[in-house]
Amino acid sequence: MPPGERLLMKVSATSTFARIAPHVIPALDRAVHRLTRGKVLLSARMLPGVVLTATGARSGLPRRTPLACVPEEGGSWLLVGSNFGRPGHPAWTGNLLRNPEAEVSWRGRDIPVRARLLTGEERARAWRAALALWPPYAAYQARVTREIRLFRLERR
């Protein structure tokens, strides 16, 4: 692993990063994604990423959220509701629980998906895959008492 990547992982596991990143990274990602017509996500320089468009649980309006993902063989994706290790579940997870039909922008293509909350052994396997891709998820889980939600998005 390159030294820069190791440093990035170490910094991203800190509580300071958890306070700042949610206000900066998604806004930058949305702007760059819009300007490049869906071809570039800045955060994807660290991790693979999608822009999730889900229906708001309360508002019923489309909500676009740039997210890190774990691409899977067969064309599905894992999404980790880590919320950077902050106490509450991220809003997008509640949106998917209420309205599992969604869309992801992946490498410049919009793809309709259906989300499924993972539990039991299936969740445990997915968690191991997420940790293999991004070890700081373990630090996020250690900081919170809630179980971090994991979703599998499958093409419709």
Coordinates of N, CA, C and O in Angstrom, one line a residue:
M1 N 0.9 -1.2 0.0 CA 0.0 0.0 0.0 C 0.9 1.2 0.0 O 1.8 1.4 0.8
P2 N 0.6 2.2 -0.9 CA 1.5 3.4 -1.0 C 1.3 4.2 0.3 O 0.3 4.2 1.0
P3 N 2.4 4.9 0.8 CA 2.3 5.7 2.0 C 1.2 6.7 2.0 O 0.6 6.9 3.1
G4 N 0.9 7.4 0.9 CA -0.2 8.3 0.9 C -1.5 7.7 1.2 O -2.4 8.3 1.9
E5 N -1.7 6.5 0.7 CA -3.0 5.8 1.0 C -3.1 5.4 2.4 O -4.1 5.5 3.0
R6 N -2.0 5.0 3.0 CA -1.9 4.6 4.4 C -2.3 5.8 5.3 O -3.1 5.7 6.2
L7 N -1.7 7.0 4.9 CA -2.0 8.2 5.7 C -3.5 8.6 5.6 O -4.1 9.0 6.5
L8 N -4.0 8.5 4.3 CA -5.4 8.8 4.1 C -6.3 7.9 4.9 O -7.3 8.4 5.5
M9 N -6.0 6.6 5.0 CA -6.8 5.7 5.8 C -6.7 6.1 7.3 O -7.8 6.1 8.0
K10 N -5.6 6.5 7.8 CA -5.4 6.8 9.2 C -6.2 8.1 9.5 O -6.9 8.2 10.5
V11 N -6.1 9.1 8.6 CA -6.8 10.4 8.9 C -8.3 10.1 8.8 O -9.0 10.7 9.6
S12 N -8.7 9.3 7.8 CA -10.2 9.2 7.7 C -10.8 8.4 8.8 O -12.0 8.4 9.0
A13 N -10.0 7.7 9.6 CA -10.5 7.0 10.8 C -10.7 7.9 12.0 O -11.2 7.4 13.0
T14 N -10.3 9.1 12.0 CA -10.3 10.0 13.1 C -11.7 10.6 13.3 O -12.4 10.8 12.4
S15 N -11.9 11.0 14.6 CA -13.2 11.7 14.9 C -13.3 13.1 14.3 O -14.3 13.6 13.9
T16 N -12.1 13.7 14.1 CA -12.1 15.0 13.5 C -12.5 14.9 12.0 O -13.3 15.7 11.5
F17 N -12.1 13.9 11.3 CA -12.5 13.7 9.9 C -14.0 13.5 9.9 O -14.7 14.0 9.0
A18 N -14.5 12.7 10.9 CA -15.9 12.4 10.9 C -16.8 13.7 11.1 O -17.9 13.7 10.6
R19 N -16.2 14.7 11.8 CA -17.0 15.9 12.0 C -17.0 16.8 10.7 O -17.9 17.4 10.4
I20 N -15.9 16.8 10.0 CA -15.7 17.7 8.9 C -16.1 17.1 7.6 O -16.8 17.8 6.8
A21 N -15.8 15.9 7.3 CA -16.0 15.2 6.0 C -17.4 15.3 5.5 O -17.7 15.5 4.3
P22 N -18.4 15.0 6.4 CA -19.8 14.9 5.9 C -20.3 16.3 5.3 O -21.2 16.3 4.6
H23 N -19.6 17.4 5.7 CA -20.1 18.7 5.2 C -19.3 19.1 4.0 O -19.8 20.0 3.2
V24 N -18.2 18.5 3.7 CA -17.3 18.9 2.6 C -17.4 17.9 1.4 O -17.6 18.3 0.3
I25 N -17.1 16.6 1.7 CA -17.0 15.6 0.6 C -18.2 15.5 -0.2 O -18.2 15.5 -1.5
P26 N -19.4 15.3 0.4 CA -20.6 15.1 -0.5 C -20.9 16.3 -1.4 O -21.2 16.2 -2.6
A27 N -20.7 17.5 -0.9 CA -21.0 18.7 -1.7 C -20.0 18.8 -2.8 O -20.4 19.1 -4.0
L28 N -18.7 18.6 -2.6 CA -17.7 18.5 -3.7 C -18.1 17.5 -4.7 O -18.0 17.7 -5.9
D29 N -18.4 16.3 -4.2 CA -18.7 15.2 -5.1 C -19.9 15.5 -6.0 O -19.9 15.3 -7.2
R30 N -21.0 16.1 -5.4 CA -22.2 16.4 -6.2 C -21.8 17.4 -7.3 O -22.2 17.3 -8.4
A31 N -21.0 18.5 -6.9 CA -20.7 19.5 -7.9 C -19.8 18.9 -9.0 O -20.2 19.2 -10.2
V32 N -18.8 18.2 -8.7 CA -18.0 17.6 -9.8 C -18.7 16.6 -10.6 O -18.6 16.6 -11.8
H33 N -19.6 15.8 -10.0 CA -20.4 14.8 -10.7 C -21.3 15.5 -11.7 O -21.4 15.1 -12.9
R34 N -21.9 16.6 -11.3 CA -22.8 17.4 -12.2 C -22.0 18.0 -13.3 O -22.4 17.9 -14.5
L35 N -20.9 18.6 -13.0 CA -20.1 19.3 -14.0 C -19.5 18.4 -15.0 O -19.3 18.7 -16.2
T36 N -19.2 17.1 -14.7 CA -18.7 16.1 -15.6 C -19.7 15.2 -16.2 O -19.4 14.2 -16.8
R37 N -21.0 15.6 -16.0 CA -22.1 14.8 -16.5 C -22.0 13.3 -16.1 O -22.2 12.4 -16.8
G38 N -21.7 13.1 -14.8 CA -21.7 11.8 -14.2 C -20.5 11.0 -14.4 O -20.4 9.8 -14.0
K39 N -19.4 11.5 -15.0 CA -18.2 10.7 -15.3 C -17.2 10.7 -14.1 O -16.4 9.8 -14.1
V40 N -17.2 11.7 -13.2 CA -16.2 11.8 -12.2 C -16.8 12.1 -10.8 O -17.7 12.9 -10.7
L41 N -16.3 11.3 -9.9 CA -16.5 11.5 -8.4 C -15.2 11.7 -7.8 O -14.3 10.8 -7.9
L42 N -15.0 12.8 -7.1 CA -13.7 13.0 -6.5 C -13.4 12.0 -5.4 O -12.2 11.5 -5.4
S43 N -14.4 11.6 -4.6 CA -14.1 10.6 -3.6 C -13.8 9.2 -4.2 O -13.2 8.4 -3.5
A44 N -14.1 9.0 -5.4 CA -13.8 7.7 -6.1 C -12.3 7.6 -6.3 O -11.8 6.5 -6.7
R45 N -11.5 8.7 -6.1 CA -10.0 8.6 -6.1 C -9.6 7.7 -4.9 O -8.5 7.2 -5.0
M46 N -10.4 7.7 -3.9 CA -10.0 6.9 -2.7 C -10.7 5.5 -2.7 O -10.1 4.5 -2.4
L47 N -11.9 5.5 -3.1 CA -12.8 4.3 -3.1 C -13.7 4.4 -4.3 O -14.1 5.4 -4.7
P48 N -14.1 3.2 -4.7 CA -15.1 3.2 -5.8 C -16.4 3.9 -5.3 O -16.7 3.9 -4.1
G49 N -17.1 4.6 -6.1 CA -18.2 5.4 -5.7 C -19.4 5.4 -6.7 O -19.2 5.2 -7.9
V50 N -20.6 5.6 -6.2 CA -21.8 5.8 -6.9 C -22.5 7.1 -6.4 O -22.2 7.6 -5.4
V51 N -23.4 7.6 -7.3 CA -24.3 8.6 -6.8 C -25.6 7.9 -6.7 O -26.2 7.4 -7.7
L52 N -26.2 7.8 -5.5 CA -27.4 7.1 -5.3 C -28.5 8.1 -5.4 O -28.5 9.2 -4.8
T53 N -29.6 7.8 -6.2 CA -30.8 8.6 -6.2 C -31.9 7.8 -5.6 O -32.3 6.8 -6.2
A54 N -32.3 8.2 -4.4 CA -33.4 7.5 -3.7 C -34.5 8.4 -3.4 O -34.3 9.6 -3.4
T55 N -35.7 7.9 -3.2 CA -36.8 8.7 -2.9 C -36.8 9.0 -1.4 O -36.7 8.1 -0.5
G56 N -36.9 10.2 -1.0 CA -36.9 10.6 0.4 C -38.0 9.9 1.2 O -39.2 9.9 0.7
A57 N -37.7 9.4 2.3 CA -38.7 8.7 3.1 C -39.8 9.5 3.6 O -41.0 9.1 3.6
R58 N -39.6 10.8 3.9 CA -40.6 11.7 4.4 C -41.1 12.6 3.3 O -42.3 12.9 3.2
S59 N -40.2 13.1 2.5 CA -40.5 14.1 1.5 C -41.1 13.5 0.2 O -41.9 14.2 -0.5
G60 N -40.7 12.3 -0.1 CA -41.1 11.7 -1.4 C -40.4 12.3 -2.6 O -40.6 11.9 -3.7
L61 N -39.4 13.2 -2.3 CA -38.6 13.8 -3.4 C -37.3 13.0 -3.7 O -36.8 12.3 -2.8
P62 N -36.8 13.1 -4.9 CA -35.5 12.4 -5.2 C -34.4 13.0 -4.4 O -34.3 14.3 -4.3
R63 N -33.6 12.2 -3.8 CA -32.4 12.6 -3.0 C -31.2 12.0 -3.6 O -31.1 10.8 -3.8
R64 N -30.2 12.8 -4.0 CA -29.0 12.4 -4.7 C -27.8 12.4 -3.6 O -27.6 13.5 -3.1
T65 N -27.2 11.3 -3.4 CA -26.1 11.2 -2.4 C -24.9 10.5 -3.0 O -25.0 9.3 -3.4
P66 N -23.8 11.1 -3.0 CA -22.6 10.4 -3.5 C -22.1 9.5 -2.3 O -22.0 9.9 -1.2
L67 N -21.8 8.3 -2.7 CA -21.4 7.3 -1.6 C -20.3 6.4 -2.1 O -20.2 6.0 -3.3
A68 N -19.5 6.0 -1.2 CA -18.5 4.9 -1.5 C -19.3 3.6 -1.6 O -20.3 3.5 -1.1
C69 N -18.7 2.7 -2.4 CA -19.4 1.4 -2.6 C -18.4 0.3 -2.7 O -17.2 0.6 -3.0
V70 N -18.9 -0.9 -2.6 CA -18.1 -2.1 -2.9 C -18.7 -2.8 -4.1 O -19.7 -3.4 -4.0
P71 N -18.1 -2.6 -5.3 CA -18.6 -3.3 -6.5 C -18.5 -4.8 -6.3 O -17.4 -5.3 -5.8
E72 N -19.5 -5.5 -6.7 CA -19.4 -7.0 -6.6 C -19.5 -7.6 -8.0 O -20.1 -7.0 -8.9
E73 N -19.0 -8.8 -8.1 CA -19.1 -9.5 -9.4 C -20.6 -9.7 -9.6 O -21.3 -10.0 -8.7
G74 N -20.9 -9.7 -10.9 CA -22.3 -9.8 -11.2 C -23.1 -8.5 -11.3 O -24.2 -8.5 -11.7
G75 N -22.4 -7.4 -11.0 CA -23.0 -6.1 -11.3 C -23.8 -5.5 -10.1 O -24.6 -4.6 -10.3
S76 N -23.6 -6.0 -8.9 CA -24.3 -5.4 -7.8 C -23.3 -4.6 -7.0 O -22.1 -4.6 -7.3
W77 N -23.8 -3.8 -6.0 CA -22.9 -3.0 -5.2 C -23.3 -3.1 -3.7 O -24.5 -3.3 -3.4
L78 N -22.4 -3.0 -2.8 CA -22.6 -2.9 -1.4 C -22.5 -1.5 -1.0 O -21.5 -0.8 -1.4
L79 N -23.4 -1.0 -0.2 CA -23.3 0.4 0.4 C -23.3 0.2 1.9 O -24.0 -0.5 2.5
V80 N -22.4 1.0 2.5 CA -22.1 0.9 3.9 C -22.6 2.2 4.6 O -22.1 3.3 4.2
G81 N -23.6 2.1 5.4 CA -24.2 3.3 6.1 C -23.4 3.7 7.3 O -23.9 3.8 8.4
S82 N -22.1 4.0 7.1 CA -21.2 4.3 8.2 C -21.4 5.7 8.8 O -21.1 5.9 10.0
N83 N -21.8 6.6 8.0 CA -22.0 8.0 8.4 C -20.7 8.5 9.0 O -20.8 9.3 10.0
F84 N -19.6 8.1 8.5 CA -18.3 8.5 8.9 C -18.1 8.2 10.4 O -17.3 8.9 11.1
G85 N -18.8 7.2 11.0 CA -18.6 6.8 12.4 C -19.4 7.8 13.3 O -19.0 7.9 14.5
R86 N -20.4 8.5 12.8 CA -21.2 9.4 13.7 C -22.3 8.6 14.2 O -22.7 7.5 13.7
P87 N -23.0 9.0 15.3 CA -23.9 8.2 16.0 C -25.2 7.8 15.2 O -25.6 6.6 15.3
G88 N -25.8 8.7 14.4 CA -27.0 8.3 13.8 C -26.8 7.6 12.4 O -25.8 7.8 11.8
H89 N -27.8 6.9 12.0 CA -27.8 6.3 10.7 C -27.9 7.4 9.6 O -28.6 8.4 9.9
P90 N -27.2 7.3 8.5 CA -27.3 8.4 7.5 C -28.7 8.4 6.9 O -29.4 7.3 6.8
A91 N -29.2 9.5 6.5 CA -30.6 9.6 6.0 C -30.8 8.7 4.8 O -31.9 8.2 4.7
W92 N -29.9 8.5 3.9 CA -30.1 7.7 2.7 C -30.5 6.3 3.1 O -31.2 5.6 2.4
T93 N -30.0 5.8 4.3 CA -30.4 4.4 4.7 C -31.9 4.3 5.0 O -32.5 3.3 4.6
G94 N -32.4 5.3 5.7 CA -33.8 5.4 5.9 C -34.6 5.5 4.7 O -35.7 4.9 4.5
N95 N -34.1 6.3 3.7 CA -34.8 6.4 2.4 C -34.9 5.0 1.7 O -35.9 4.7 1.2
L96 N -33.8 4.2 1.7 CA -33.8 2.9 1.1 C -34.7 1.9 1.8 O -35.3 1.1 1.2
L97 N -34.8 2.0 3.2 CA -35.6 1.1 3.9 C -37.1 1.4 3.5 O -37.9 0.5 3.4
R98 N -37.5 2.7 3.4 CA -38.9 3.0 3.0 C -39.1 2.8 1.5 O -40.2 2.4 1.2
N99 N -38.1 3.1 0.7 CA -38.3 3.1 -0.8 C -37.1 2.4 -1.4 O -36.2 3.0 -1.8
P100 N -37.1 1.0 -1.5 CA -35.9 0.3 -1.9 C -35.6 0.5 -3.4 O -34.5 0.2 -3.9
E101 N -36.6 0.9 -4.2 CA -36.4 1.1 -5.7 C -35.6 2.4 -5.8 O -36.1 3.5 -5.3
A102 N -34.4 2.4 -6.4 CA -33.6 3.5 -6.5 C -32.8 3.5 -7.8 O -33.1 2.7 -8.7
E103 N -31.8 4.4 -7.9 CA -31.0 4.5 -9.1 C -29.6 4.8 -8.7 O -29.4 5.6 -7.7
V104 N -28.6 4.3 -9.4 CA -27.2 4.7 -9.1 C -26.6 5.2 -10.4 O -26.9 4.7 -11.5
S105 N -25.8 6.2 -10.3 CA -24.9 6.6 -11.4 C -23.6 6.0 -11.2 O -22.9 6.2 -10.1
W106 N -23.2 5.1 -12.1 CA -22.0 4.3 -12.0 C -21.2 4.5 -13.3 O -21.7 4.1 -14.3
R107 N -20.1 5.1 -13.2 CA -19.2 5.3 -14.3 C -19.9 6.0 -15.5 O -19.8 5.6 -16.6
G108 N -20.7 7.0 -15.1 CA -21.4 7.8 -16.1 C -22.7 7.2 -16.6 O -23.3 7.8 -17.5
R109 N -23.1 6.1 -16.1 CA -24.4 5.5 -16.5 C -25.4 5.4 -15.4 O -25.0 5.1 -14.2
D110 N -26.7 5.7 -15.6 CA -27.7 5.6 -14.6 C -28.3 4.2 -14.7 O -28.8 3.8 -15.8
I111 N -28.3 3.6 -13.6 CA -28.8 2.2 -13.5 C -29.8 2.0 -12.4 O -29.6 2.3 -11.3
P112 N -31.0 1.5 -12.8 CA -32.1 1.3 -11.8 C -31.7 0.1 -10.9 O -31.2 -1.0 -11.4
V113 N -31.9 0.2 -9.6 CA -31.5 -0.8 -8.7 C -32.6 -1.0 -7.7 O -33.5 -0.2 -7.5
R114 N -32.5 -2.1 -7.0 CA -33.4 -2.4 -5.8 C -32.4 -2.7 -4.6 O -31.5 -3.5 -4.7
A115 N -32.7 -2.0 -3.5 CA -31.8 -2.1 -2.3 C -32.4 -3.1 -1.3 O -33.6 -3.2 -1.2
R116 N -31.5 -3.9 -0.7 CA -31.9 -4.8 0.3 C -31.0 -4.7 1.5 O -29.7 -4.8 1.3
L117 N -31.5 -4.5 2.7 CA -30.8 -4.4 3.9 C -30.2 -5.8 4.3 O -31.0 -6.8 4.3
L118 N -28.9 -5.9 4.5 CA -28.4 -7.2 4.8 C -28.4 -7.6 6.3 O -28.2 -6.7 7.1
T119 N -28.6 -8.8 6.6 CA -28.6 -9.3 8.0 C -27.9 -10.6 8.1 O -27.6 -11.2 7.0
G120 N -27.6 -11.0 9.3 CA -27.1 -12.4 9.5 C -25.7 -12.6 8.9 O -24.9 -11.7 8.7
E121 N -25.6 -13.8 8.4 CA -24.3 -14.3 7.7 C -24.1 -13.5 6.4 O -22.9 -13.2 6.1
E122 N -25.1 -13.2 5.7 CA -24.9 -12.4 4.5 C -24.3 -11.0 4.8 O -23.4 -10.6 4.1
R123 N -24.8 -10.4 5.9 CA -24.2 -9.1 6.3 C -22.8 -9.3 6.8 O -21.9 -8.5 6.5
A124 N -22.5 -10.4 7.5 CA -21.1 -10.6 8.0 C -20.2 -10.8 6.8 O -19.0 -10.2 6.9
R125 N -20.6 -11.5 5.8 CA -19.7 -11.6 4.6 C -19.5 -10.3 3.9 O -18.4 -9.9 3.5
A126 N -20.6 -9.5 3.8 CA -20.5 -8.2 3.2 C -19.6 -7.2 4.0 O -18.8 -6.5 3.5
W127 N -19.7 -7.3 5.3 CA -18.9 -6.5 6.2 C -17.4 -6.8 6.0 O -16.6 -5.9 5.9
R128 N -17.1 -8.1 5.9 CA -15.7 -8.5 5.7 C -15.2 -7.9 4.3 O -14.0 -7.4 4.2
A129 N -16.0 -7.9 3.3 CA -15.6 -7.4 2.0 C -15.4 -5.9 2.1 O -14.5 -5.3 1.5
A130 N -16.3 -5.2 2.9 CA -16.2 -3.8 3.0 C -14.9 -3.4 3.8 O -14.1 -2.5 3.4
L131 N -14.6 -4.2 4.8 CA -13.3 -4.0 5.6 C -12.1 -4.2 4.7 O -11.1 -3.6 4.9
A132 N -12.2 -5.2 3.9 CA -11.0 -5.5 3.0 C -10.7 -4.3 2.0 O -9.6 -4.0 1.7
L133 N -11.8 -3.7 1.6 CA -11.7 -2.5 0.7 C -11.3 -1.3 1.5 O -10.4 -0.5 1.0
W134 N -11.8 -1.0 2.7 CA -11.6 0.2 3.4 C -11.6 -0.1 4.9 O -12.6 0.0 5.6
P135 N -10.4 -0.5 5.4 CA -10.3 -0.8 6.9 C -10.8 0.2 7.9 O -11.2 -0.2 8.9
P136 N -10.8 1.5 7.5 CA -11.3 2.5 8.5 C -12.8 2.2 8.9 O -13.2 2.8 9.9
Y137 N -13.5 1.4 8.1 CA -14.9 1.1 8.6 C -14.9 0.5 10.0 O -15.9 0.7 10.7
A138 N -13.9 -0.2 10.3 CA -13.8 -0.9 11.6 C -13.7 0.2 12.7 O -14.4 0.1 13.8
A139 N -13.0 1.3 12.5 CA -12.9 2.4 13.4 C -14.3 3.1 13.5 O -14.7 3.5 14.6
Y140 N -15.0 3.2 12.4 CA -16.3 3.9 12.4 C -17.2 3.0 13.3 O -17.9 3.6 14.1
Q141 N -17.2 1.7 13.1 CA -18.1 0.9 13.9 C -17.7 0.9 15.4 O -18.6 0.9 16.2
A142 N -16.4 1.0 15.7 CA -16.0 1.0 17.1 C -16.4 2.3 17.8 O -16.6 2.3 19.0
R143 N -16.7 3.4 17.1 CA -17.1 4.6 17.7 C -18.6 4.7 18.0 O -19.0 5.6 18.7
V144 N -19.4 3.8 17.4 CA -20.8 3.9 17.6 C -21.4 2.7 18.2 O -20.8 1.6 18.1
T145 N -22.6 2.9 18.8 CA -23.2 1.7 19.4 C -24.2 1.0 18.5 O -24.5 -0.1 18.6
R146 N -24.6 1.8 17.5 CA -25.5 1.2 16.5 C -24.8 0.3 15.5 O -23.6 0.4 15.3
E147 N -25.5 -0.7 15.0 CA -24.9 -1.6 14.0 C -25.0 -0.8 12.7 O -26.0 -0.4 12.3
I148 N -23.8 -0.7 12.0 CA -23.8 0.0 10.7 C -24.6 -0.8 9.7 O -24.4 -2.0 9.6
R149 N -25.5 -0.1 9.0 CA -26.4 -0.8 8.0 C -25.6 -1.0 6.8 O -24.8 -0.2 6.3
L150 N -25.8 -2.2 6.2 CA -25.2 -2.6 4.9 C -26.3 -2.9 3.9 O -27.2 -3.7 4.3
F151 N -26.2 -2.4 2.7 CA -27.2 -2.7 1.7 C -26.6 -3.3 0.5 O -25.4 -2.9 0.2
R152 N -27.3 -4.2 -0.1 CA -26.9 -4.7 -1.4 C -27.8 -4.1 -2.5 O -29.0 -4.1 -2.3
L153 N -27.2 -3.5 -3.5 CA -28.0 -2.9 -4.6 C -27.9 -3.8 -5.8 O -26.8 -4.1 -6.2
E154 N -29.0 -4.3 -6.2 CA -29.0 -5.2 -7.4 C -29.8 -4.5 -8.5 O -30.8 -3.9 -8.3
R155 N -29.3 -4.8 -9.7 CA -29.9 -4.2 -10.9 C -31.3 -4.7 -11.1 O -31.6 -5.9 -10.8
R156 N -32.2 -3.8 -11.5 CA -33.6 -4.2 -11.7 C -33.8 -4.5 -13.2 O -33.1 -4.0 -14.0

